[in-house]
Amino acid sequence: MRELTLPEVSALSRLERAGSATTSELARAEQITPQAIGVTLAGLEERGLVKRRPDPADGRRVVMSVTKSGQRALRNSRSARAEQLAKALAAGGFTRAELETLMAAAPLIERLGESL
C-alpha cells in the first residue's frame, strides 16, 4: 500500500479524534472545500481506510469513520514520522539541555497540532 499524503493523514487523524464526521464537517474542520475533502475521502475509501454509513441522527446524511486498516495506516505513518524525528534529533547536534526542553515542549506542541 502506498504512503499516505499529508491531506490523507490530516483527514484520518481528524476522523480518528472525532470518531466520525460528515464530509461537510470534515471540510469545515480542515478549512478546505467539500469537493477537495471529497476527493481525499474517495481515495481513502477506495483503499479501505475509511467507511461511510448513514448518520444515526439524520438518515439522509452520511458520516465517514476510520476503519481498522485506516487506524493501522495512520499508526504506521506516525511511526515513520517519529523515526525521522529521532534521526534528526540524533544528528542535529542538540545539547542534553536542548533535548530536555524539546521533550518538555512535546505535549504542548501535540495539543497545538490537535487544535489546528
Coordinates of N, CA and C in Angstrom, one line a residue, residues 7-116:
P7 N -2.7 15.4 3.2 CA -4.1 15.6 3.4 C -4.8 14.3 3.9
E8 N -4.4 13.2 3.4 CA -4.9 11.9 3.9 C -4.6 11.7 5.4
V9 N -3.4 12.0 5.8 CA -3.1 11.8 7.2 C -3.9 12.8 8.1
S10 N -4.1 14.0 7.6 CA -4.9 15.0 8.3 C -6.3 14.6 8.4
A11 N -6.9 14.1 7.4 CA -8.3 13.6 7.4 C -8.5 12.4 8.3
L12 N -7.6 11.5 8.2 CA -7.7 10.3 9.0 C -7.5 10.6 10.5
S13 N -6.6 11.5 10.8 CA -6.3 11.9 12.2 C -7.5 12.6 12.8
R14 N -8.1 13.5 12.0 CA -9.3 14.2 12.5 C -10.5 13.3 12.7
L15 N -10.7 12.3 11.8 CA -11.7 11.3 11.9 C -11.4 10.4 13.1
E16 N -10.2 10.1 13.3 CA -9.8 9.3 14.5 C -10.2 10.0 15.8
R17 N -9.9 11.3 15.9 CA -10.2 12.0 17.1 C -11.7 12.2 17.3
A18 N -12.4 12.5 16.2 CA -13.8 12.8 16.2 C -14.7 11.5 16.3
G19 N -14.2 10.4 15.8 CA -15.0 9.2 15.8 C -15.7 9.1 14.4
S20 N -16.4 10.1 14.0 CA -17.0 10.1 12.7 C -17.4 11.5 12.4
A21 N -17.6 11.8 11.1 CA -18.0 13.2 10.7 C -18.5 13.1 9.3
T22 N -19.4 14.1 9.0 CA -19.9 14.2 7.6 C -18.8 14.9 6.8
T23 N -18.9 14.8 5.5 CA -17.9 15.4 4.6 C -17.9 16.9 4.8
S24 N -19.1 17.5 5.0 CA -19.1 19.0 5.3 C -18.4 19.3 6.6
E25 N -18.6 18.6 7.6 CA -18.0 18.8 8.9 C -16.5 18.7 8.8
L26 N -16.1 17.7 8.1 CA -14.6 17.5 7.9 C -14.0 18.6 7.1
A27 N -14.7 19.0 6.0 CA -14.2 20.1 5.2 C -14.0 21.4 6.0
R28 N -15.0 21.7 6.8 CA -15.0 22.9 7.6 C -13.9 22.8 8.6
A29 N -13.7 21.7 9.2 CA -12.6 21.5 10.2 C -11.2 21.6 9.6
E30 N -11.1 21.1 8.3 CA -9.8 21.1 7.6 C -9.6 22.4 6.9
Q31 N -10.7 23.3 6.9 CA -10.7 24.6 6.2 C -10.4 24.4 4.7
I32 N -11.0 23.4 4.1 CA -11.0 23.3 2.6 C -12.4 23.1 2.1
T33 N -12.5 23.0 0.8 CA -13.8 22.9 0.2 C -14.4 21.4 0.4
P34 N -15.7 21.3 0.4 CA -16.2 19.9 0.4 C -15.8 19.1 -0.8
Q35 N -15.5 19.7 -1.9 CA -15.1 19.0 -3.1 C -13.7 18.4 -2.9
A36 N -12.8 19.2 -2.3 CA -11.4 18.8 -2.0 C -11.4 17.6 -1.0
I37 N -12.2 17.7 0.1 CA -12.1 16.7 1.1 C -12.8 15.4 0.5
G38 N -13.8 15.7 -0.4 CA -14.4 14.5 -1.1 C -13.5 13.7 -1.9
V39 N -12.5 14.4 -2.6 CA -11.5 13.6 -3.4 C -10.6 12.8 -2.4
T40 N -10.2 13.5 -1.3 CA -9.3 12.8 -0.4 C -10.1 11.6 0.2
L41 N -11.3 11.8 0.6 CA -12.1 10.7 1.3 C -12.3 9.6 0.3
A42 N -12.6 9.9 -1.0 CA -12.8 8.9 -2.0 C -11.6 8.0 -2.2
G43 N -10.4 8.6 -2.2 CA -9.2 7.8 -2.3 C -9.0 6.9 -1.0
L44 N -9.3 7.5 0.1 CA -9.2 6.7 1.4 C -10.2 5.5 1.4
E45 N -11.4 5.8 0.9 CA -12.4 4.8 0.9 C -12.1 3.7 -0.1
E46 N -11.6 4.1 -1.2 CA -11.2 3.1 -2.2 C -10.1 2.1 -1.7
R47 N -9.3 2.6 -0.8 CA -8.2 1.8 -0.2 C -8.7 1.1 1.1
G48 N -9.9 1.3 1.5 CA -10.5 0.6 2.6 C -10.0 1.3 4.0
L49 N -9.6 2.5 3.9 CA -9.1 3.2 5.1 C -10.2 4.0 5.9
V50 N -11.3 4.3 5.2 CA -12.4 4.9 5.8 C -13.7 4.2 5.3
K51 N -14.8 4.3 6.0 CA -16.0 3.8 5.6 C -17.1 4.8 5.8
R52 N -18.2 4.6 5.0 CA -19.3 5.5 5.1 C -20.5 4.7 5.6
R53 N -21.4 5.4 6.4 CA -22.6 4.8 6.9 C -23.6 5.9 7.1
P54 N -24.9 5.6 7.1 CA -25.9 6.6 7.4 C -25.7 7.2 8.7
D55 N -25.9 8.5 8.8 CA -25.9 9.3 10.1 C -27.0 8.8 11.0
P56 N -26.7 8.3 12.2 CA -27.8 7.8 13.1 C -28.8 8.9 13.5
A57 N -28.3 10.1 13.5 CA -29.2 11.3 13.8 C -30.0 11.8 12.7
D58 N -29.6 11.5 11.5 CA -30.3 12.0 10.3 C -29.9 11.1 9.1
G59 N -30.8 10.1 8.8 CA -30.5 9.1 7.8 C -30.3 9.6 6.4
R60 N -30.6 10.9 6.2 CA -30.3 11.5 4.9 C -28.9 11.8 4.7
R61 N -28.2 12.0 5.8 CA -26.7 12.3 5.7 C -25.9 11.1 5.8
V62 N -24.6 11.2 5.4 CA -23.7 10.1 5.5 C -22.5 10.6 6.4
V63 N -22.1 9.7 7.3 CA -20.9 10.0 8.1 C -19.7 9.1 7.7
M64 N -18.5 9.6 7.8 CA -17.3 8.8 7.5 C -16.6 8.5 8.8
S65 N -16.0 7.3 8.8 CA -15.2 6.9 10.0 C -14.0 6.1 9.6
V66 N -13.0 6.0 10.4 CA -11.8 5.3 10.1 C -12.0 3.8 10.3
T67 N -11.5 3.0 9.4 CA -11.6 1.5 9.6 C -10.3 1.1 10.3
K68 N -10.3 -0.2 10.7 CA -9.1 -0.8 11.3 C -7.9 -0.6 10.4
S69 N -8.1 -0.8 9.1 CA -7.0 -0.6 8.2 C -6.5 0.8 8.2
G70 N -7.4 1.7 8.3 CA -7.1 3.2 8.4 C -6.3 3.5 9.6
Q71 N -6.7 2.9 10.8 CA -6.0 3.1 12.0 C -4.6 2.6 11.9
R72 N -4.4 1.4 11.3 CA -3.1 0.8 11.1 C -2.2 1.7 10.2
A73 N -2.8 2.2 9.1 CA -2.1 3.0 8.2 C -1.6 4.3 8.9
L74 N -2.5 4.9 9.7 CA -2.2 6.1 10.4 C -1.1 5.8 11.5
R75 N -1.2 4.7 12.2 CA -0.2 4.3 13.1 C 1.2 4.2 12.4
N76 N 1.2 3.5 11.3 CA 2.4 3.3 10.5 C 3.0 4.7 10.1
S77 N 2.2 5.6 9.6 CA 2.6 6.9 9.2 C 3.2 7.7 10.4
R78 N 2.6 7.6 11.5 CA 3.1 8.2 12.7 C 4.5 7.6 13.2
S79 N 4.6 6.3 13.1 CA 5.8 5.6 13.4 C 7.0 6.1 12.5
A80 N 6.7 6.2 11.2 CA 7.7 6.6 10.2 C 8.1 8.1 10.6
R81 N 7.1 8.9 10.9 CA 7.5 10.3 11.2 C 8.3 10.4 12.5
A82 N 7.9 9.5 13.5 CA 8.7 9.5 14.8 C 10.1 9.1 14.5
E83 N 10.3 8.1 13.6 CA 11.6 7.6 13.3 C 12.5 8.7 12.6
Q84 N 11.8 9.5 11.7 CA 12.5 10.6 11.0 C 12.9 11.7 12.1
L85 N 12.0 11.9 13.0 CA 12.3 12.9 14.0 C 13.4 12.5 14.9
A86 N 13.4 11.2 15.3 CA 14.5 10.7 16.1 C 15.9 10.8 15.4
K87 N 15.9 10.5 14.2 CA 17.1 10.6 13.4 C 17.6 12.0 13.3
A88 N 16.7 13.0 13.1 CA 17.0 14.4 13.0 C 17.5 14.9 14.3
L89 N 16.9 14.5 15.4 CA 17.4 14.9 16.7 C 18.8 14.3 17.0
A90 N 19.0 13.1 16.7 CA 20.3 12.5 16.9 C 21.4 13.1 16.1
A91 N 21.1 13.5 14.9 CA 22.1 14.1 14.0 C 22.2 15.6 14.1
G92 N 21.3 16.2 14.9 CA 21.2 17.7 14.9 C 22.1 18.4 15.8
G93 N 22.9 17.7 16.6 CA 23.9 18.3 17.5 C 23.3 19.1 18.6
F94 N 22.1 18.6 19.1 CA 21.5 19.2 20.2 C 22.2 18.9 21.5
T95 N 22.2 19.8 22.5 CA 22.8 19.5 23.8 C 21.7 18.8 24.6
R96 N 22.2 18.2 25.7 CA 21.2 17.5 26.5 C 20.1 18.4 27.0
A97 N 20.5 19.6 27.4 CA 19.5 20.6 27.9 C 18.5 20.9 26.8
E98 N 19.0 21.1 25.6 CA 18.1 21.4 24.5 C 17.1 20.2 24.2
L99 N 17.6 19.0 24.3 CA 16.8 17.8 24.1 C 15.7 17.7 25.2
E100 N 16.1 18.1 26.4 CA 15.1 18.0 27.5 C 14.1 19.1 27.3
T101 N 14.5 20.3 26.8 CA 13.5 21.3 26.5 C 12.5 20.9 25.4
L102 N 13.0 20.3 24.4 CA 12.1 19.7 23.3 C 11.2 18.7 23.9
M103 N 11.7 17.8 24.7 CA 10.8 16.7 25.3 C 9.7 17.3 26.2
A104 N 10.1 18.4 26.9 CA 9.1 19.0 27.8 C 8.1 19.8 27.0
A105 N 8.4 20.3 25.8 CA 7.5 21.0 25.0 C 6.6 20.1 24.1
A106 N 7.0 18.9 23.9 CA 6.3 18.0 23.0 C 4.8 17.9 23.3
P107 N 4.4 17.7 24.5 CA 2.9 17.6 24.8 C 2.2 18.9 24.4
L108 N 2.8 20.1 24.6 CA 2.2 21.3 24.2 C 2.1 21.4 22.7
I109 N 3.1 21.0 22.0 CA 3.1 21.0 20.5 C 2.0 20.1 20.0
E110 N 1.9 18.9 20.6 CA 0.9 18.0 20.2 C -0.5 18.6 20.4
R111 N -0.7 19.2 21.5 CA -2.0 19.8 21.8 C -2.3 20.9 20.8
L112 N -1.3 21.7 20.5 CA -1.4 22.8 19.5 C -1.8 22.2 18.1
G113 N -1.2 21.1 17.7 CA -1.5 20.5 16.5 C -2.9 19.9 16.4
E114 N -3.4 19.4 17.5 CA -4.8 18.9 17.6 C -5.8 20.0 17.5
S115 N -5.4 21.2 17.9 CA -6.4 22.3 17.8 C -6.4 23.0 16.4
L116 N -5.5 22.6 15.6 CA -5.5 23.3 14.2 C -6.5 22.6 13.3

